Amino acid sequence: MGTTLGKVVRWAVVVLVGALIVGVPAALAARPGEAQADPGELRARIAASVDRPWTGYAEARAGLDLPRIPALSDVTTLLSGVTRLRGWYAAPDRARTDVLTAVGERDRYTTPTGQAVWDYGAELLTIVGADPVVRLPRPDDLLPPALGRRLLAGTAASDPAIALPARRVAGVDAAGVRVTVADPGTTVGALDLWADPETGLPVAVEVRARGVADPLISTAFGELAQGPPDPAALVPQRGPGSGVTRSPTSDLFGALGRGDGSSLPARLAGRDRERPQRRFPALGQYGTTLGQLVAVPLPADLAGSLLDGIGRAGAGRTLSVAGQGSALETPLLTLAVVRSEDGARAWVLSGLVPPATIDSGAADLLAGGQA
């Protein structure tokens, strides 16, 4: 398990160490537009745009201000800064995303047989078997099409949708729609999306938390060409003399999810557990909406390391549970580590949910589940 975790932490962590200006900044490319579309129709076209190919450059800004925690620095950094991305997308199983930094880049290829990650700095190509559907956030999740469709899929059809003023984004006269999330079980208050009214391809997305005026996550294209990308760009490449390695998964949740899931109950914080994904029996997915709760058993040493890291950061909230628990909380995302009094059992618990839901889920885990 230690070897697998080491590979995951080594090759899945994306640390933003600087700012490399590439292409036209997304903020400068967004201007008022004139496009109009029925909000319900635009919402449906966005949801159906998964097969729309494109090539482009985007910038994503996340303002969750999470402290840097060892073993989770990829997530805390990703959600607390600016990420610059170049992407090629032909289909859900044929895509590539480059994360651009001041010292190089890291390229992730999605292929029909799995994934491949090229690390420019380490001169290493990692062939990845599979990642779970429910996993930790990674840079390609912040591309406008991916973020827009993924979050929109977690809303209810009855959630109100209204038109937003049009924007000119990366050459697209984009129509806008705001979906207000009615479910009180999630911290997400509204999703603002701008998309090509003809193709439904999202070109800009803003995520708003309840009670917070400004969006906490925003992403937009600065350059965009719709149509099939260059096929050569989708073939994993590596430099001459560089190394090649293999890993069953590139996600920390994925590595942990391949273990024993017997400590996960059938119900957590009032949410029923979904059927475990094949090859990831220890990954607990509770619910399918934006209020979904994810629970994964932790090895004792990793649980201790995470609890110590949260404690040293001085930003965690101590949970009132029959054991030990600390939570990193933002207006949008909460992540907690929970450990039994004897230290024999531990879990990580996360979701776009209120603190009370995390507390309830932690208590259920320590009690062995809720009937």
mmCIF file of C-alpha atoms in Angstrom:
data_model
loop_
_atom_site.group_PDB
_atom_site.id
_atom_site.type_symbol
_atom_site.label_atom_id
_atom_site.label_comp_id
_atom_site.label_asym_id
_atom_site.label_seq_id
_atom_site.Cartn_x
_atom_site.Cartn_y
_atom_site.Cartn_z
ATOM 1 C CA MET A 1 0.000 0.000 0.000
ATOM 2 C CA GLY A 2 2.850 2.371 0.828
ATOM 3 C CA THR A 3 4.386 1.917 -2.621
ATOM 4 C CA THR A 4 1.074 2.593 -4.348
ATOM 5 C CA LEU A 5 0.411 5.672 -2.247
ATOM 6 C CA GLY A 6 3.899 6.916 -2.924
ATOM 7 C CA LYS A 7 3.349 6.684 -6.662
ATOM 8 C CA VAL A 8 -0.003 8.410 -6.407
ATOM 9 C CA VAL A 9 1.311 11.250 -4.287
ATOM 10 C CA ARG A 10 4.358 11.607 -6.522
ATOM 11 C CA TRP A 11 2.594 11.664 -9.860
ATOM 12 C CA ALA A 12 -0.896 12.999 -9.056
ATOM 13 C CA VAL A 13 0.151 16.120 -7.138
ATOM 14 C CA VAL A 14 0.004 19.273 -9.246
ATOM 15 C CA VAL A 15 1.801 22.127 -7.487
ATOM 16 C CA LEU A 16 1.398 25.619 -8.901
ATOM 17 C CA VAL A 17 4.747 27.356 -8.329
ATOM 18 C CA GLY A 18 4.357 30.409 -10.509
ATOM 19 C CA ALA A 19 2.538 32.160 -13.289
ATOM 20 C CA LEU A 20 3.302 31.667 -16.964
ATOM 21 C CA ILE A 21 1.349 33.954 -19.220
ATOM 22 C CA VAL A 22 0.373 32.008 -22.338
ATOM 23 C CA GLY A 23 -2.051 33.235 -24.977
ATOM 24 C CA VAL A 24 -4.710 35.844 -24.273
ATOM 25 C CA PRO A 25 -5.729 36.078 -20.595
ATOM 26 C CA ALA A 26 -9.291 34.875 -20.173
ATOM 27 C CA ALA A 27 -10.291 38.030 -18.308
ATOM 28 C CA LEU A 28 -9.265 40.213 -21.271
ATOM 29 C CA ALA A 29 -10.984 37.934 -23.775
ATOM 30 C CA ALA A 30 -14.395 38.214 -22.081
ATOM 31 C CA ARG A 31 -16.458 41.158 -23.331
ATOM 32 C CA PRO A 32 -20.177 41.898 -23.541
ATOM 33 C CA GLY A 33 -21.970 39.930 -26.247
ATOM 34 C CA GLU A 34 -25.376 39.906 -27.898
ATOM 35 C CA ALA A 35 -26.292 36.193 -27.949
ATOM 36 C CA GLN A 36 -29.653 35.164 -26.582
ATOM 37 C CA ALA A 37 -31.066 31.732 -25.782
ATOM 38 C CA ASP A 38 -33.915 30.275 -23.796
ATOM 39 C CA PRO A 39 -32.410 29.328 -20.384
ATOM 40 C CA GLY A 40 -33.966 25.871 -20.378
ATOM 41 C CA GLU A 41 -32.826 25.113 -23.905
ATOM 42 C CA LEU A 42 -29.317 26.413 -23.235
ATOM 43 C CA ARG A 43 -29.084 24.281 -20.109
ATOM 44 C CA ALA A 44 -30.076 21.196 -22.109
ATOM 45 C CA ARG A 45 -27.562 21.972 -24.858
ATOM 46 C CA ILE A 46 -24.772 22.367 -22.309
ATOM 47 C CA ALA A 47 -25.604 18.981 -20.783
ATOM 48 C CA ALA A 48 -25.574 17.408 -24.263
ATOM 49 C CA SER A 49 -22.287 18.993 -25.389
ATOM 50 C CA VAL A 50 -20.044 16.146 -24.238
ATOM 51 C CA ASP A 51 -19.314 15.095 -27.826
ATOM 52 C CA ARG A 52 -18.409 18.610 -29.039
ATOM 53 C CA PRO A 53 -14.673 18.701 -29.913
ATOM 54 C CA TRP A 54 -12.451 21.718 -29.290
ATOM 55 C CA THR A 55 -8.915 23.037 -28.777
ATOM 56 C CA GLY A 56 -8.156 25.946 -26.481
ATOM 57 C CA TYR A 57 -6.464 27.756 -23.638
ATOM 58 C CA ALA A 58 -8.218 28.604 -20.360
ATOM 59 C CA GLU A 59 -7.506 30.194 -17.009
ATOM 60 C CA ALA A 60 -9.222 29.075 -13.819
ATOM 61 C CA ARG A 61 -9.291 30.994 -10.554
ATOM 62 C CA ALA A 62 -10.253 29.363 -7.247
ATOM 63 C CA GLY A 63 -10.470 31.360 -4.031
ATOM 64 C CA LEU A 64 -11.062 28.742 -1.329
ATOM 65 C CA ASP A 65 -7.870 29.792 0.499
ATOM 66 C CA LEU A 66 -7.084 26.314 1.800
ATOM 67 C CA PRO A 67 -3.850 25.875 3.762
ATOM 68 C CA ARG A 68 -1.172 23.665 2.244
ATOM 69 C CA ILE A 69 -1.415 20.211 3.838
ATOM 70 C CA PRO A 70 1.128 17.455 3.070
ATOM 71 C CA ALA A 71 -0.373 14.652 0.922
ATOM 72 C CA LEU A 72 -3.182 17.017 -0.107
ATOM 73 C CA SER A 73 -1.116 19.886 -1.491
ATOM 74 C CA ASP A 74 -2.325 19.154 -5.023
ATOM 75 C CA VAL A 75 -5.923 19.819 -3.972
ATOM 76 C CA THR A 76 -5.320 22.735 -1.595
ATOM 77 C CA THR A 77 -3.117 24.537 -4.122
ATOM 78 C CA LEU A 78 -5.421 23.859 -7.055
ATOM 79 C CA LEU A 79 -8.409 25.320 -5.190
ATOM 80 C CA SER A 80 -6.579 28.361 -3.887
ATOM 81 C CA GLY A 81 -4.944 29.999 -6.890
ATOM 82 C CA VAL A 82 -4.752 30.432 -10.653
ATOM 83 C CA THR A 83 -4.399 27.458 -13.004
ATOM 84 C CA ARG A 84 -3.422 27.916 -16.643
ATOM 85 C CA LEU A 85 -4.524 25.132 -18.952
ATOM 86 C CA ARG A 86 -4.245 24.190 -22.590
ATOM 87 C CA GLY A 87 -6.587 21.486 -23.814
ATOM 88 C CA TRP A 88 -7.401 19.268 -26.772
ATOM 89 C CA TYR A 89 -10.741 17.439 -26.679
ATOM 90 C CA ALA A 90 -12.042 15.000 -29.279
ATOM 91 C CA ALA A 91 -14.304 12.826 -27.093
ATOM 92 C CA PRO A 92 -14.631 11.781 -23.425
ATOM 93 C CA ASP A 93 -12.035 9.044 -23.990
ATOM 94 C CA ARG A 94 -9.730 11.052 -26.281
ATOM 95 C CA ALA A 95 -8.444 14.239 -24.707
ATOM 96 C CA ARG A 96 -5.366 16.002 -23.382
ATOM 97 C CA THR A 97 -4.814 18.741 -20.807
ATOM 98 C CA ASP A 98 -1.529 20.567 -20.189
ATOM 99 C CA VAL A 99 -1.003 22.426 -16.913
ATOM 100 C CA LEU A 100 1.330 25.355 -17.575
ATOM 101 C CA THR A 101 3.643 26.654 -14.844
ATOM 102 C CA ALA A 102 6.717 28.858 -14.588
ATOM 103 C CA VAL A 103 9.024 25.840 -14.702
ATOM 104 C CA GLY A 104 7.385 23.697 -17.351
ATOM 105 C CA GLU A 105 4.225 21.697 -17.722
ATOM 106 C CA ARG A 106 2.487 18.468 -16.886
ATOM 107 C CA ASP A 107 0.416 16.825 -19.594
ATOM 108 C CA ARG A 108 -2.461 14.411 -18.952
ATOM 109 C CA TYR A 109 -3.709 12.274 -21.834
ATOM 110 C CA THR A 110 -7.018 10.413 -21.747
ATOM 111 C CA THR A 111 -7.174 7.440 -24.087
ATOM 112 C CA PRO A 112 -9.651 4.589 -24.692
ATOM 113 C CA THR A 113 -7.404 2.302 -22.605
ATOM 114 C CA GLY A 114 -6.688 4.633 -19.664
ATOM 115 C CA GLN A 115 -4.533 7.680 -19.055
ATOM 116 C CA ALA A 116 -0.949 8.822 -19.374
ATOM 117 C CA VAL A 117 0.820 11.641 -17.528
ATOM 118 C CA TRP A 118 3.953 13.293 -18.912
ATOM 119 C CA ASP A 119 5.957 15.217 -16.300
ATOM 120 C CA TYR A 120 8.246 17.643 -18.112
ATOM 121 C CA GLY A 121 10.377 18.421 -15.054
ATOM 122 C CA ALA A 122 10.923 14.799 -14.027
ATOM 123 C CA GLU A 123 11.192 13.611 -17.641
ATOM 124 C CA LEU A 124 8.879 10.715 -16.832
ATOM 125 C CA LEU A 125 5.826 9.272 -18.574
ATOM 126 C CA THR A 126 3.409 7.464 -16.244
ATOM 127 C CA ILE A 127 0.877 5.050 -17.743
ATOM 128 C CA VAL A 128 -2.234 5.072 -15.546
ATOM 129 C CA GLY A 129 -4.676 2.176 -15.407
ATOM 130 C CA ALA A 130 -7.860 3.943 -14.257
ATOM 131 C CA ASP A 131 -9.133 6.628 -11.919
ATOM 132 C CA PRO A 132 -12.438 6.349 -10.055
ATOM 133 C CA VAL A 133 -15.471 8.372 -11.083
ATOM 134 C CA VAL A 134 -15.501 9.985 -7.636
ATOM 135 C CA ARG A 135 -12.034 11.372 -6.977
ATOM 136 C CA LEU A 136 -10.072 14.345 -5.751
ATOM 137 C CA PRO A 137 -10.203 17.459 -7.961
ATOM 138 C CA ARG A 138 -7.475 17.784 -10.593
ATOM 139 C CA PRO A 139 -6.607 20.550 -13.070
ATOM 140 C CA ASP A 140 -8.578 19.279 -16.077
ATOM 141 C CA ASP A 141 -11.736 19.443 -13.942
ATOM 142 C CA LEU A 142 -11.421 23.240 -14.082
ATOM 143 C CA LEU A 143 -11.699 23.519 -17.867
ATOM 144 C CA PRO A 144 -15.004 25.294 -18.646
ATOM 145 C CA PRO A 145 -16.686 22.355 -20.450
ATOM 146 C CA ALA A 146 -15.706 19.822 -17.762
ATOM 147 C CA LEU A 147 -16.609 22.011 -14.785
ATOM 148 C CA GLY A 148 -19.859 23.224 -16.296
ATOM 149 C CA ARG A 149 -21.191 19.802 -17.288
ATOM 150 C CA ARG A 150 -20.020 18.032 -14.113
ATOM 151 C CA LEU A 151 -21.677 20.506 -11.738
ATOM 152 C CA LEU A 152 -24.767 20.931 -13.875
ATOM 153 C CA ALA A 153 -25.289 17.150 -13.727
ATOM 154 C CA GLY A 154 -25.599 17.446 -9.944
ATOM 155 C CA THR A 155 -28.499 19.903 -10.089
ATOM 156 C CA ALA A 156 -32.179 19.045 -10.180
ATOM 157 C CA ALA A 157 -34.312 19.546 -13.274
ATOM 158 C CA SER A 158 -36.616 21.678 -11.125
ATOM 159 C CA ASP A 159 -33.835 24.088 -10.081
ATOM 160 C CA PRO A 160 -34.720 27.540 -11.473
ATOM 161 C CA ALA A 161 -32.812 28.702 -14.561
ATOM 162 C CA ILE A 162 -32.743 32.335 -15.713
ATOM 163 C CA ALA A 163 -30.950 34.105 -18.553
ATOM 164 C CA LEU A 164 -27.752 36.047 -17.872
ATOM 165 C CA PRO A 165 -26.347 38.891 -19.992
ATOM 166 C CA ALA A 166 -24.421 37.562 -22.969
ATOM 167 C CA ARG A 167 -20.613 37.648 -23.055
ATOM 168 C CA ARG A 168 -18.056 37.616 -25.813
ATOM 169 C CA VAL A 169 -15.617 34.885 -24.703
ATOM 170 C CA ALA A 170 -12.649 33.759 -26.817
ATOM 171 C CA GLY A 171 -14.400 34.797 -30.016
ATOM 172 C CA VAL A 172 -17.710 33.170 -29.063
ATOM 173 C CA ASP A 173 -20.855 35.275 -28.686
ATOM 174 C CA ALA A 174 -21.947 33.271 -25.645
ATOM 175 C CA ALA A 175 -25.398 33.137 -24.078
ATOM 176 C CA GLY A 176 -25.628 32.869 -20.302
ATOM 177 C CA VAL A 177 -27.765 30.956 -17.837
ATOM 178 C CA ARG A 178 -27.859 30.937 -14.037
ATOM 179 C CA VAL A 179 -29.073 27.769 -12.317
ATOM 180 C CA THR A 180 -30.035 28.431 -8.697
ATOM 181 C CA VAL A 181 -29.585 25.315 -6.574
ATOM 182 C CA ALA A 182 -32.584 24.683 -4.331
ATOM 183 C CA ASP A 183 -31.171 21.686 -2.438
ATOM 184 C CA PRO A 184 -30.330 22.837 1.131
ATOM 185 C CA GLY A 185 -27.984 19.867 1.461
ATOM 186 C CA THR A 186 -25.239 21.541 -0.579
ATOM 187 C CA THR A 187 -23.176 24.694 -0.146
ATOM 188 C CA VAL A 188 -23.471 25.500 -3.862
ATOM 189 C CA GLY A 189 -25.873 28.401 -4.262
ATOM 190 C CA ALA A 190 -25.800 28.952 -8.017
ATOM 191 C CA LEU A 191 -23.998 28.023 -11.226
ATOM 192 C CA ASP A 192 -23.455 30.727 -13.839
ATOM 193 C CA LEU A 193 -22.632 29.309 -17.274
ATOM 194 C CA TRP A 194 -21.946 30.895 -20.647
ATOM 195 C CA ALA A 195 -22.007 28.697 -23.725
ATOM 196 C CA ASP A 196 -22.098 28.781 -27.490
ATOM 197 C CA PRO A 197 -25.872 28.925 -28.102
ATOM 198 C CA GLU A 198 -25.521 26.707 -31.177
ATOM 199 C CA THR A 199 -23.257 23.912 -29.900
ATOM 200 C CA GLY A 200 -23.893 24.207 -26.145
ATOM 201 C CA LEU A 201 -20.135 24.144 -25.433
ATOM 202 C CA PRO A 202 -19.471 25.953 -22.115
ATOM 203 C CA VAL A 203 -16.885 28.720 -22.527
ATOM 204 C CA ALA A 204 -17.067 30.295 -19.048
ATOM 205 C CA VAL A 205 -18.318 29.073 -15.658
ATOM 206 C CA GLU A 206 -18.681 30.695 -12.238
ATOM 207 C CA VAL A 207 -19.522 28.758 -9.068
ATOM 208 C CA ARG A 208 -21.220 30.627 -6.244
ATOM 209 C CA ALA A 209 -21.578 29.511 -2.628
ATOM 210 C CA ARG A 210 -24.599 30.310 -0.515
ATOM 211 C CA GLY A 211 -24.302 33.668 1.197
ATOM 212 C CA VAL A 212 -21.146 34.690 -0.714
ATOM 213 C CA ALA A 213 -21.447 37.536 -3.209
ATOM 214 C CA ASP A 214 -18.485 36.780 -5.469
ATOM 215 C CA PRO A 215 -17.903 33.464 -7.251
ATOM 216 C CA LEU A 216 -15.396 31.228 -5.476
ATOM 217 C CA ILE A 217 -14.417 29.367 -8.636
ATOM 218 C CA SER A 218 -14.356 30.868 -12.116
ATOM 219 C CA THR A 219 -12.951 29.583 -15.379
ATOM 220 C CA ALA A 220 -13.027 30.874 -18.950
ATOM 221 C CA PHE A 221 -11.436 30.246 -22.306
ATOM 222 C CA GLY A 222 -8.971 32.829 -23.575
ATOM 223 C CA GLU A 223 -8.504 31.003 -26.878
ATOM 224 C CA LEU A 224 -10.880 28.515 -28.465
ATOM 225 C CA ALA A 225 -11.265 26.691 -31.769
ATOM 226 C CA GLN A 226 -14.271 24.404 -32.069
ATOM 227 C CA GLY A 227 -13.838 21.295 -34.168
ATOM 228 C CA PRO A 228 -11.705 18.142 -34.037
ATOM 229 C CA PRO A 229 -8.216 18.723 -32.595
ATOM 230 C CA ASP A 230 -5.006 17.612 -34.274
ATOM 231 C CA PRO A 231 -4.933 13.804 -33.753
ATOM 232 C CA ALA A 232 -1.181 13.927 -33.139
ATOM 233 C CA ALA A 233 -1.745 16.115 -30.076
ATOM 234 C CA LEU A 234 -3.712 13.299 -28.428
ATOM 235 C CA VAL A 235 -0.919 10.723 -28.651
ATOM 236 C CA PRO A 236 1.128 10.486 -25.395
ATOM 237 C CA GLN A 237 4.636 11.804 -25.984
ATOM 238 C CA ARG A 238 7.860 11.690 -23.991
ATOM 239 C CA GLY A 239 11.299 13.130 -24.461
ATOM 240 C CA PRO A 240 14.273 11.077 -25.716
ATOM 241 C CA GLY A 241 15.947 9.133 -22.941
ATOM 242 C CA SER A 242 13.105 9.782 -20.501
ATOM 243 C CA GLY A 243 11.651 7.115 -18.213
ATOM 244 C CA VAL A 244 8.359 5.231 -18.248
ATOM 245 C CA THR A 245 6.482 3.844 -15.257
ATOM 246 C CA ARG A 246 3.032 2.400 -14.564
ATOM 247 C CA SER A 247 0.470 3.056 -11.849
ATOM 248 C CA PRO A 248 -2.984 1.499 -11.280
ATOM 249 C CA THR A 249 -4.428 4.970 -10.554
ATOM 250 C CA SER A 250 -3.247 8.574 -10.364
ATOM 251 C CA ASP A 251 -5.701 9.604 -7.657
ATOM 252 C CA LEU A 252 -5.210 9.330 -3.890
ATOM 253 C CA PHE A 253 -8.876 8.427 -3.388
ATOM 254 C CA GLY A 254 -8.444 5.836 -6.115
ATOM 255 C CA ALA A 255 -5.497 4.206 -4.354
ATOM 256 C CA LEU A 256 -7.327 4.156 -1.025
ATOM 257 C CA GLY A 257 -10.558 3.048 -2.693
ATOM 258 C CA ARG A 258 -8.944 -0.191 -3.852
ATOM 259 C CA GLY A 259 -8.664 -1.357 -0.237
ATOM 260 C CA ASP A 260 -11.152 -2.792 2.254
ATOM 261 C CA GLY A 261 -14.477 -0.979 2.424
ATOM 262 C CA SER A 262 -16.033 -3.019 5.232
ATOM 263 C CA SER A 263 -15.973 -0.025 7.622
ATOM 264 C CA LEU A 264 -18.249 1.996 5.335
ATOM 265 C CA PRO A 265 -21.940 1.912 6.287
ATOM 266 C CA ALA A 266 -24.868 1.641 3.894
ATOM 267 C CA ARG A 267 -26.127 5.066 4.948
ATOM 268 C CA LEU A 268 -24.293 8.231 5.965
ATOM 269 C CA ALA A 269 -25.729 11.596 7.069
ATOM 270 C CA GLY A 270 -29.116 10.622 5.691
ATOM 271 C CA ARG A 271 -27.704 9.618 2.308
ATOM 272 C CA ASP A 272 -27.767 6.089 0.897
ATOM 273 C CA ARG A 273 -24.523 4.651 -0.420
ATOM 274 C CA GLU A 274 -24.324 4.205 -4.174
ATOM 275 C CA ARG A 275 -23.155 0.893 -5.582
ATOM 276 C CA PRO A 276 -19.331 0.840 -5.376
ATOM 277 C CA GLN A 277 -17.499 1.274 -8.645
ATOM 278 C CA ARG A 278 -15.771 -1.836 -9.914
ATOM 279 C CA ARG A 279 -12.159 -2.034 -8.672
ATOM 280 C CA PHE A 280 -12.830 0.640 -6.011
ATOM 281 C CA PRO A 281 -14.822 -1.168 -3.273
ATOM 282 C CA ALA A 282 -13.572 1.100 -0.474
ATOM 283 C CA LEU A 283 -14.689 4.353 -2.066
ATOM 284 C CA GLY A 284 -17.936 5.401 -0.417
ATOM 285 C CA GLN A 285 -20.209 7.593 -2.536
ATOM 286 C CA TYR A 286 -23.319 8.796 -0.686
ATOM 287 C CA GLY A 287 -25.826 10.513 -2.960
ATOM 288 C CA THR A 288 -25.513 11.680 -6.565
ATOM 289 C CA THR A 289 -26.375 15.395 -6.381
ATOM 290 C CA LEU A 290 -24.167 18.369 -5.532
ATOM 291 C CA GLY A 291 -24.822 17.444 -1.881
ATOM 292 C CA GLN A 292 -22.958 14.165 -2.349
ATOM 293 C CA LEU A 293 -20.752 12.985 0.527
ATOM 294 C CA VAL A 294 -17.621 10.920 -0.113
ATOM 295 C CA ALA A 295 -16.020 8.718 2.554
ATOM 296 C CA VAL A 296 -12.846 6.670 2.163
ATOM 297 C CA PRO A 297 -11.071 4.555 4.824
ATOM 298 C CA LEU A 298 -7.560 5.748 5.713
ATOM 299 C CA PRO A 299 -4.515 3.776 6.845
ATOM 300 C CA ALA A 300 -3.517 4.705 10.398
ATOM 301 C CA ASP A 301 -0.243 6.363 9.364
ATOM 302 C CA LEU A 302 -1.848 8.523 6.687
ATOM 303 C CA ALA A 303 -4.684 9.517 9.027
ATOM 304 C CA GLY A 304 -2.147 10.621 11.619
ATOM 305 C CA SER A 305 -0.164 12.573 9.035
ATOM 306 C CA LEU A 306 -3.257 14.384 7.780
ATOM 307 C CA LEU A 307 -4.502 15.207 11.276
ATOM 308 C CA ASP A 308 -1.067 16.546 12.199
ATOM 309 C CA GLY A 309 -0.928 18.596 9.010
ATOM 310 C CA ILE A 310 -4.332 20.152 9.652
ATOM 311 C CA GLY A 311 -3.308 20.876 13.229
ATOM 312 C CA ARG A 312 -0.051 22.554 12.217
ATOM 313 C CA ALA A 313 -1.866 24.670 9.644
ATOM 314 C CA GLY A 314 -4.016 26.049 12.451
ATOM 315 C CA ALA A 315 -7.011 26.250 10.141
ATOM 316 C CA GLY A 316 -9.005 23.167 11.101
ATOM 317 C CA ARG A 317 -12.146 22.862 13.214
ATOM 318 C CA THR A 318 -12.123 20.160 15.859
ATOM 319 C CA LEU A 319 -15.143 17.898 15.501
ATOM 320 C CA SER A 320 -17.219 16.968 18.530
ATOM 321 C CA VAL A 321 -17.163 13.225 17.992
ATOM 322 C CA ALA A 322 -16.467 10.073 20.001
ATOM 323 C CA GLY A 323 -12.922 9.908 18.705
ATOM 324 C CA GLN A 324 -10.740 12.423 16.903
ATOM 325 C CA GLY A 325 -11.674 14.597 13.985
ATOM 326 C CA SER A 326 -10.585 17.806 12.253
ATOM 327 C CA ALA A 327 -12.169 19.585 9.311
ATOM 328 C CA LEU A 328 -10.911 22.070 6.745
ATOM 329 C CA GLU A 329 -13.899 24.255 5.906
ATOM 330 C CA THR A 330 -14.621 26.798 3.198
ATOM 331 C CA PRO A 331 -17.945 28.328 2.143
ATOM 332 C CA LEU A 332 -17.979 25.757 -0.676
ATOM 333 C CA LEU A 333 -15.974 22.648 0.209
ATOM 334 C CA THR A 334 -15.400 20.784 3.477
ATOM 335 C CA LEU A 335 -12.848 18.016 4.022
ATOM 336 C CA ALA A 336 -12.501 16.183 7.325
ATOM 337 C CA VAL A 337 -10.328 13.428 8.776
ATOM 338 C CA VAL A 338 -11.952 11.223 11.433
ATOM 339 C CA ARG A 339 -10.298 8.587 13.631
ATOM 340 C CA SER A 340 -11.733 6.231 16.264
ATOM 341 C CA GLU A 341 -10.617 6.535 19.887
ATOM 342 C CA ASP A 342 -8.417 3.440 19.663
ATOM 343 C CA GLY A 343 -6.912 4.623 16.370
ATOM 344 C CA ALA A 344 -7.863 1.366 14.642
ATOM 345 C CA ARG A 345 -10.256 2.970 12.145
ATOM 346 C CA ALA A 346 -10.007 6.241 10.247
ATOM 347 C CA TRP A 347 -11.646 7.921 7.273
ATOM 348 C CA VAL A 348 -11.482 11.012 5.105
ATOM 349 C CA LEU A 349 -14.850 12.651 4.511
ATOM 350 C CA SER A 350 -15.521 15.413 1.962
ATOM 351 C CA GLY A 351 -18.197 17.166 -0.043
ATOM 352 C CA LEU A 352 -19.813 20.414 -1.169
ATOM 353 C CA VAL A 353 -21.882 20.229 1.999
ATOM 354 C CA PRO A 354 -22.501 22.303 5.158
ATOM 355 C CA PRO A 355 -20.456 21.640 8.320
ATOM 356 C CA ALA A 356 -23.461 20.011 10.002
ATOM 357 C CA THR A 357 -23.497 17.321 7.310
ATOM 358 C CA ILE A 358 -19.815 16.554 7.897
ATOM 359 C CA ASP A 359 -20.480 16.316 11.641
ATOM 360 C CA SER A 360 -23.379 13.942 11.071
ATOM 361 C CA GLY A 361 -21.373 11.806 8.667
ATOM 362 C CA ALA A 362 -18.428 11.628 11.077
ATOM 363 C CA ALA A 363 -20.696 10.516 13.918
ATOM 364 C CA ASP A 364 -22.256 7.829 11.691
ATOM 365 C CA LEU A 365 -18.851 6.483 10.683
ATOM 366 C CA LEU A 366 -17.697 6.207 14.287
ATOM 367 C CA ALA A 367 -20.990 4.620 15.314
ATOM 368 C CA GLY A 368 -20.778 2.047 12.525
ATOM 369 C CA GLY A 369 -23.397 3.623 10.272
ATOM 370 C CA GLN A 370 -26.911 4.962 10.465
ATOM 371 C CA ALA A 371 -29.955 2.767 10.010
#
